Amino acid sequence: MRLALCNKTLNDRPLEAFFALAADAGFDAIEVIPGSLGTPIVDADPAMRVQILQVARAMGLEFVAMNSVFEHVPTFNLVTGDSDLRQRAAEELVAIVHLGLHMGVTSIVIGSPRQRRAPANASFDEATDLFIAELEPAATVAQELGITLCLEPLVPSLTNFMNDTAEGIAVARRMNHPAVKLVLDVKQIARETRSFASALEIALPWLAHVHVNDANMQAPGEGDTDFLAIIKSLKDVGYGGVISIEAFSFADVPKVVLTRSRKYLESILDAA
């Protein structure tokens, strides 16, 4: 397994500052928000993206994943009743997949809870049909480019569609596309009715990415979540992909916390 650092809650700082933080904290892999790489995605300056890659590589960093794909376009929605918004969201997602190829990522996490709020009167099946129809073009391109789209279940307080692991699996199974898999997020699963081991058992055929964070929304090792059991369960099933730290709050200076969290996870990886 490879450790990565996500800039989800660190994107209030310039991208180079995030690179410096990741490198100083001992990471060599990063997961970033597409909007932090220049917008609009379709027309962003290609020279700027080359420069971003060069800066990251000079710091010993490799892009491995992207998430929060629609944070830069908050009005877009893949599951709305507004067909124009759905179409624009679908086109933007295709552009993000092409951006992923340019940056060298292998996974793109489809979370963005506000951009997948379904109409209040839509059933889960109806919302799934809307979602799949708009995801299909990006999935087709992603397959051609060797990129995996990872569906991220999120709690009802964030969105009204795809709220737990079982629903994420239901969408992935119904779509039945080789480029569409699932991400397991420790904080999310802590809010479901099943354990991480139970979620892993049912999600394994679709698992392609893992987000690690304590149930208290801080970095691994900064709370009571048992990451030894989590890492051991991933090792036991043969998961060899990325585990990306996605911390939402820090009780100390981020560099101190993230260095400590990385060392904590590395010690568990060695022991599990």
Tab-separated table of C-alpha atoms in Angstrom:
chain	number	residue	atom	x	y	z
A	1	MET	CA	0.000	0.000	0.000
A	2	ARG	CA	1.145	3.514	-0.739
A	3	LEU	CA	0.496	6.502	1.506
A	4	ALA	CA	-0.669	9.758	-0.051
A	5	LEU	CA	-1.768	13.144	1.243
A	6	CYS	CA	-4.953	14.825	0.071
A	7	ASN	CA	-5.265	18.617	-0.167
A	8	LYS	CA	-9.034	18.521	0.463
A	9	THR	CA	-8.852	20.655	3.610
A	10	LEU	CA	-5.499	22.254	2.854
A	11	ASN	CA	-6.520	23.938	-0.396
A	12	ASP	CA	-6.826	27.347	1.256
A	13	ARG	CA	-3.082	27.659	0.745
A	14	PRO	CA	-1.251	28.076	-2.594
A	15	LEU	CA	-0.588	24.783	-4.364
A	16	GLU	CA	3.184	25.129	-3.994
A	17	ALA	CA	2.691	25.575	-0.234
A	18	PHE	CA	0.725	22.313	-0.152
A	19	PHE	CA	3.504	20.593	-2.109
A	20	ALA	CA	6.044	21.891	0.389
A	21	LEU	CA	3.908	20.709	3.314
A	22	ALA	CA	3.498	17.236	1.788
A	23	ALA	CA	7.210	16.904	1.069
A	24	ASP	CA	8.247	18.258	4.481
A	25	ALA	CA	5.872	15.803	6.181
A	26	GLY	CA	7.564	12.936	4.324
A	27	PHE	CA	5.037	12.112	1.586
A	28	ASP	CA	5.881	11.283	-2.017
A	29	ALA	CA	2.308	10.933	-3.340
A	30	ILE	CA	-0.513	13.477	-3.420
A	31	GLU	CA	-4.246	13.601	-4.111
A	32	VAL	CA	-5.519	16.982	-5.275
A	33	ILE	CA	-8.662	18.914	-6.134
A	34	PRO	CA	-8.861	19.537	-9.916
A	35	GLY	CA	-9.888	23.163	-9.411
A	36	SER	CA	-6.602	23.851	-7.646
A	37	LEU	CA	-4.791	23.044	-10.914
A	38	GLY	CA	-6.357	25.919	-12.836
A	39	THR	CA	-9.854	26.701	-14.080
A	40	PRO	CA	-11.830	26.429	-16.233
A	41	ILE	CA	-10.713	22.844	-16.575
A	42	VAL	CA	-11.368	22.713	-20.326
A	43	ASP	CA	-9.425	25.894	-21.130
A	44	ALA	CA	-6.780	26.061	-18.394
A	45	ASP	CA	-3.311	27.132	-19.503
A	46	PRO	CA	-1.383	23.942	-20.449
A	47	ALA	CA	1.944	25.640	-19.736
A	48	MET	CA	0.805	26.300	-16.183
A	49	ARG	CA	-0.023	22.616	-15.711
A	50	VAL	CA	3.399	21.605	-16.998
A	51	GLN	CA	4.925	24.031	-14.507
A	52	ILE	CA	2.815	22.544	-11.685
A	53	LEU	CA	4.046	19.064	-12.587
A	54	GLN	CA	7.638	20.243	-12.687
A	55	VAL	CA	7.363	21.891	-9.268
A	56	ALA	CA	5.774	18.786	-7.745
A	57	ARG	CA	8.383	16.459	-9.248
A	58	ALA	CA	11.208	18.718	-8.058
A	59	MET	CA	9.857	18.189	-4.539
A	60	GLY	CA	9.735	14.418	-5.038
A	61	LEU	CA	5.938	14.286	-5.341
A	62	GLU	CA	3.755	12.235	-7.678
A	63	PHE	CA	0.087	12.902	-8.435
A	64	VAL	CA	-1.851	9.690	-7.796
A	65	ALA	CA	-5.496	10.774	-7.450
A	66	MET	CA	-7.989	13.643	-7.607
A	67	ASN	CA	-11.138	14.309	-5.589
A	68	SER	CA	-13.788	16.995	-4.936
A	69	VAL	CA	-14.054	17.150	-8.699
A	70	PHE	CA	-16.777	19.807	-8.871
A	71	GLU	CA	-15.706	22.120	-6.050
A	72	HIS	CA	-14.783	24.777	-8.629
A	73	VAL	CA	-18.241	24.600	-10.292
A	74	PRO	CA	-20.694	24.442	-7.347
A	75	THR	CA	-23.813	24.890	-9.510
A	76	PHE	CA	-23.195	21.720	-11.550
A	77	ASN	CA	-25.115	18.558	-10.697
A	78	LEU	CA	-24.971	15.016	-12.117
A	79	VAL	CA	-28.335	13.998	-10.659
A	80	THR	CA	-30.505	17.092	-11.019
A	81	GLY	CA	-33.725	17.274	-12.994
A	82	ASP	CA	-32.149	20.114	-14.998
A	83	SER	CA	-30.848	18.371	-18.123
A	84	ASP	CA	-28.639	21.342	-19.082
A	85	LEU	CA	-26.827	21.279	-15.734
A	86	ARG	CA	-26.409	17.505	-15.982
A	87	GLN	CA	-24.939	17.806	-19.463
A	88	ARG	CA	-22.510	20.536	-18.421
A	89	ALA	CA	-21.455	18.471	-15.412
A	90	ALA	CA	-20.921	15.419	-17.613
A	91	GLU	CA	-18.766	17.425	-20.039
A	92	GLU	CA	-16.743	18.897	-17.162
A	93	LEU	CA	-16.108	15.418	-15.786
A	94	VAL	CA	-14.753	14.261	-19.151
A	95	ALA	CA	-12.403	17.269	-19.118
A	96	ILE	CA	-11.309	16.333	-15.588
A	97	VAL	CA	-10.475	12.812	-16.760
A	98	HIS	CA	-8.253	14.268	-19.486
A	99	LEU	CA	-6.659	16.508	-16.855
A	100	GLY	CA	-6.059	13.400	-14.758
A	101	LEU	CA	-4.137	11.824	-17.616
A	102	HIS	CA	-1.990	14.943	-17.972
A	103	MET	CA	-1.191	14.960	-14.244
A	104	GLY	CA	-0.536	11.217	-14.154
A	105	VAL	CA	-3.272	10.150	-11.730
A	106	THR	CA	-4.780	6.665	-11.759
A	107	SER	CA	-7.881	7.363	-9.640
A	108	ILE	CA	-10.517	10.097	-9.589
A	109	VAL	CA	-12.852	10.115	-6.594
A	110	ILE	CA	-16.468	11.004	-7.409
A	111	GLY	CA	-17.625	12.588	-4.161
A	112	SER	CA	-18.840	16.198	-4.528
A	113	PRO	CA	-22.020	15.794	-2.441
A	114	ARG	CA	-23.680	19.044	-3.478
A	115	GLN	CA	-23.202	18.172	-7.144
A	116	ARG	CA	-25.094	14.924	-6.839
A	117	ARG	CA	-28.180	15.995	-4.931
A	118	ALA	CA	-31.125	14.220	-6.508
A	119	PRO	CA	-34.598	15.752	-6.948
A	120	ALA	CA	-36.557	15.370	-3.720
A	121	ASN	CA	-39.210	13.240	-5.419
A	122	ALA	CA	-36.745	10.902	-7.185
A	123	SER	CA	-36.413	7.299	-6.042
A	124	PHE	CA	-32.973	5.786	-5.567
A	125	ASP	CA	-33.356	3.901	-8.851
A	126	GLU	CA	-34.392	7.049	-10.707
A	127	ALA	CA	-31.470	9.011	-9.259
A	128	THR	CA	-29.131	6.151	-10.148
A	129	ASP	CA	-30.318	6.213	-13.762
A	130	LEU	CA	-29.622	9.972	-13.991
A	131	PHE	CA	-26.213	9.560	-12.382
A	132	ILE	CA	-25.135	6.662	-14.593
A	133	ALA	CA	-26.237	8.404	-17.789
A	134	GLU	CA	-24.080	11.421	-17.017
A	135	LEU	CA	-21.126	9.396	-15.696
A	136	GLU	CA	-20.966	7.099	-18.727
A	137	PRO	CA	-19.064	9.454	-21.093
A	138	ALA	CA	-16.335	10.088	-18.506
A	139	ALA	CA	-16.158	6.391	-17.647
A	140	THR	CA	-15.655	5.497	-21.302
A	141	VAL	CA	-12.802	8.004	-21.638
A	142	ALA	CA	-11.331	6.925	-18.284
A	143	GLN	CA	-11.202	3.293	-19.410
A	144	GLU	CA	-9.363	4.288	-22.574
A	145	LEU	CA	-6.841	6.306	-20.544
A	146	GLY	CA	-6.277	3.780	-17.759
A	147	ILE	CA	-7.977	5.850	-15.049
A	148	THR	CA	-10.499	4.575	-12.495
A	149	LEU	CA	-13.505	6.594	-11.329
A	150	CYS	CA	-14.126	5.810	-7.657
A	151	LEU	CA	-17.649	6.365	-6.327
A	152	GLU	CA	-17.680	7.802	-2.808
A	153	PRO	CA	-20.715	7.134	-0.582
A	154	LEU	CA	-21.451	10.109	1.693
A	155	VAL	CA	-23.795	10.523	4.668
A	156	PRO	CA	-27.334	11.983	4.294
A	157	SER	CA	-26.270	15.203	6.021
A	158	LEU	CA	-24.119	15.931	2.949
A	159	THR	CA	-26.251	14.604	0.088
A	160	ASN	CA	-29.408	12.603	-0.552
A	161	PHE	CA	-27.925	10.123	-3.020
A	162	MET	CA	-25.543	7.179	-2.493
A	163	ASN	CA	-25.326	7.481	1.284
A	164	ASP	CA	-23.581	4.291	2.362
A	165	THR	CA	-21.349	1.478	1.150
A	166	ALA	CA	-24.280	-0.722	0.135
A	167	GLU	CA	-25.740	2.039	-2.048
A	168	GLY	CA	-22.342	2.748	-3.596
A	169	ILE	CA	-22.039	-0.917	-4.496
A	170	ALA	CA	-25.583	-0.893	-5.910
A	171	VAL	CA	-24.693	1.988	-8.239
A	172	ALA	CA	-21.384	0.407	-9.313
A	173	ARG	CA	-23.038	-2.963	-9.896
A	174	ARG	CA	-25.863	-1.417	-11.911
A	175	MET	CA	-23.445	0.619	-14.025
A	176	ASN	CA	-21.252	-2.445	-14.536
A	177	HIS	CA	-18.389	-0.490	-16.068
A	178	PRO	CA	-14.747	-1.631	-15.760
A	179	ALA	CA	-13.565	1.937	-15.047
A	180	VAL	CA	-16.073	2.557	-12.241
A	181	LYS	CA	-15.142	1.296	-8.789
A	182	LEU	CA	-15.517	2.377	-5.162
A	183	VAL	CA	-13.580	4.293	-2.515
A	184	LEU	CA	-13.826	3.331	1.147
A	185	ASP	CA	-13.510	6.247	3.573
A	186	VAL	CA	-12.850	5.463	7.240
A	187	LYS	CA	-14.710	8.516	8.595
A	188	GLN	CA	-17.703	7.797	6.371
A	189	ILE	CA	-17.906	4.156	7.419
A	190	ALA	CA	-17.704	5.179	11.085
A	191	ARG	CA	-21.046	6.903	10.478
A	192	GLU	CA	-22.622	3.845	8.862
A	193	THR	CA	-24.118	0.890	10.700
A	194	ARG	CA	-21.356	-1.538	9.716
A	195	SER	CA	-17.697	-1.894	10.695
A	196	PHE	CA	-14.833	-1.167	8.308
A	197	ALA	CA	-14.137	-4.910	8.037
A	198	SER	CA	-17.780	-5.548	7.116
A	199	ALA	CA	-17.786	-2.725	4.553
A	200	LEU	CA	-14.532	-4.025	3.091
A	201	GLU	CA	-15.955	-7.529	2.778
A	202	ILE	CA	-18.918	-6.454	0.675
A	203	ALA	CA	-17.045	-3.749	-1.275
A	204	LEU	CA	-13.921	-5.732	-2.129
A	205	PRO	CA	-14.843	-6.580	-5.763
A	206	TRP	CA	-15.175	-2.846	-6.456
A	207	LEU	CA	-12.510	-1.402	-4.151
A	208	ALA	CA	-9.966	0.858	-5.879
A	209	HIS	CA	-9.053	3.593	-3.372
A	210	VAL	CA	-9.057	4.239	0.378
A	211	HIS	CA	-9.356	7.477	2.359
A	212	VAL	CA	-8.022	7.337	5.914
A	213	ASN	CA	-9.130	9.738	8.627
A	214	ASP	CA	-10.151	9.324	12.235
A	215	ALA	CA	-13.827	9.204	13.144
A	216	ASN	CA	-13.217	12.589	14.801
A	217	MET	CA	-12.321	13.972	11.321
A	218	GLN	CA	-8.649	14.407	12.203
A	219	ALA	CA	-5.671	12.549	10.766
A	220	PRO	CA	-5.085	8.849	11.540
A	221	GLY	CA	-3.555	8.440	14.989
A	222	GLU	CA	-5.149	11.641	16.299
A	223	GLY	CA	-8.212	9.921	17.764
A	224	ASP	CA	-9.627	6.588	18.900
A	225	THR	CA	-10.122	4.833	15.542
A	226	ASP	CA	-8.320	1.474	15.453
A	227	PHE	CA	-6.171	1.757	12.350
A	228	LEU	CA	-4.214	-1.388	13.138
A	229	ALA	CA	-7.381	-3.411	12.557
A	230	ILE	CA	-8.215	-1.392	9.433
A	231	ILE	CA	-4.775	-1.748	7.831
A	232	LYS	CA	-4.600	-5.417	8.761
A	233	SER	CA	-7.984	-6.064	7.136
A	234	LEU	CA	-6.779	-4.332	3.947
A	235	LYS	CA	-3.571	-6.377	3.952
A	236	ASP	CA	-5.479	-9.603	4.592
A	237	VAL	CA	-7.599	-9.141	1.451
A	238	GLY	CA	-4.574	-8.225	-0.665
A	239	TYR	CA	-5.326	-4.539	-1.168
A	240	GLY	CA	-2.206	-2.928	-2.590
A	241	GLY	CA	-3.481	0.462	-3.691
A	242	VAL	CA	-3.301	3.999	-2.347
A	243	ILE	CA	-4.396	4.951	1.156
A	244	SER	CA	-4.775	8.717	1.201
A	245	ILE	CA	-4.872	10.812	4.369
A	246	GLU	CA	-7.872	13.145	4.203
A	247	ALA	CA	-7.903	15.096	7.469
A	248	PHE	CA	-10.624	17.685	8.059
A	249	SER	CA	-9.222	19.347	11.175
A	250	PHE	CA	-5.916	19.705	12.979
A	251	ALA	CA	-5.287	19.973	16.714
A	252	ASP	CA	-1.738	21.186	16.061
A	253	VAL	CA	0.358	22.629	13.232
A	254	PRO	CA	-0.512	20.585	10.088
A	255	LYS	CA	3.111	19.678	9.352
A	256	VAL	CA	3.551	18.276	12.868
A	257	VAL	CA	0.265	16.364	12.754
A	258	LEU	CA	0.780	14.969	9.259
A	259	THR	CA	4.352	13.863	9.938
A	260	ARG	CA	3.156	12.115	13.087
A	261	SER	CA	0.225	10.536	11.226
A	262	ARG	CA	2.450	9.295	8.392
A	263	LYS	CA	4.869	7.687	10.829
A	264	TYR	CA	1.943	6.165	12.728
A	265	LEU	CA	0.526	4.574	9.581
A	266	GLU	CA	3.944	3.415	8.393
A	267	SER	CA	4.522	1.672	11.717
A	268	ILE	CA	1.165	-0.085	11.354
A	269	LEU	CA	1.925	-1.099	7.774
A	270	ASP	CA	5.155	-2.651	9.016
A	271	ALA	CA	3.431	-4.445	11.890
A	272	ALA	CA	0.162	-5.564	10.284
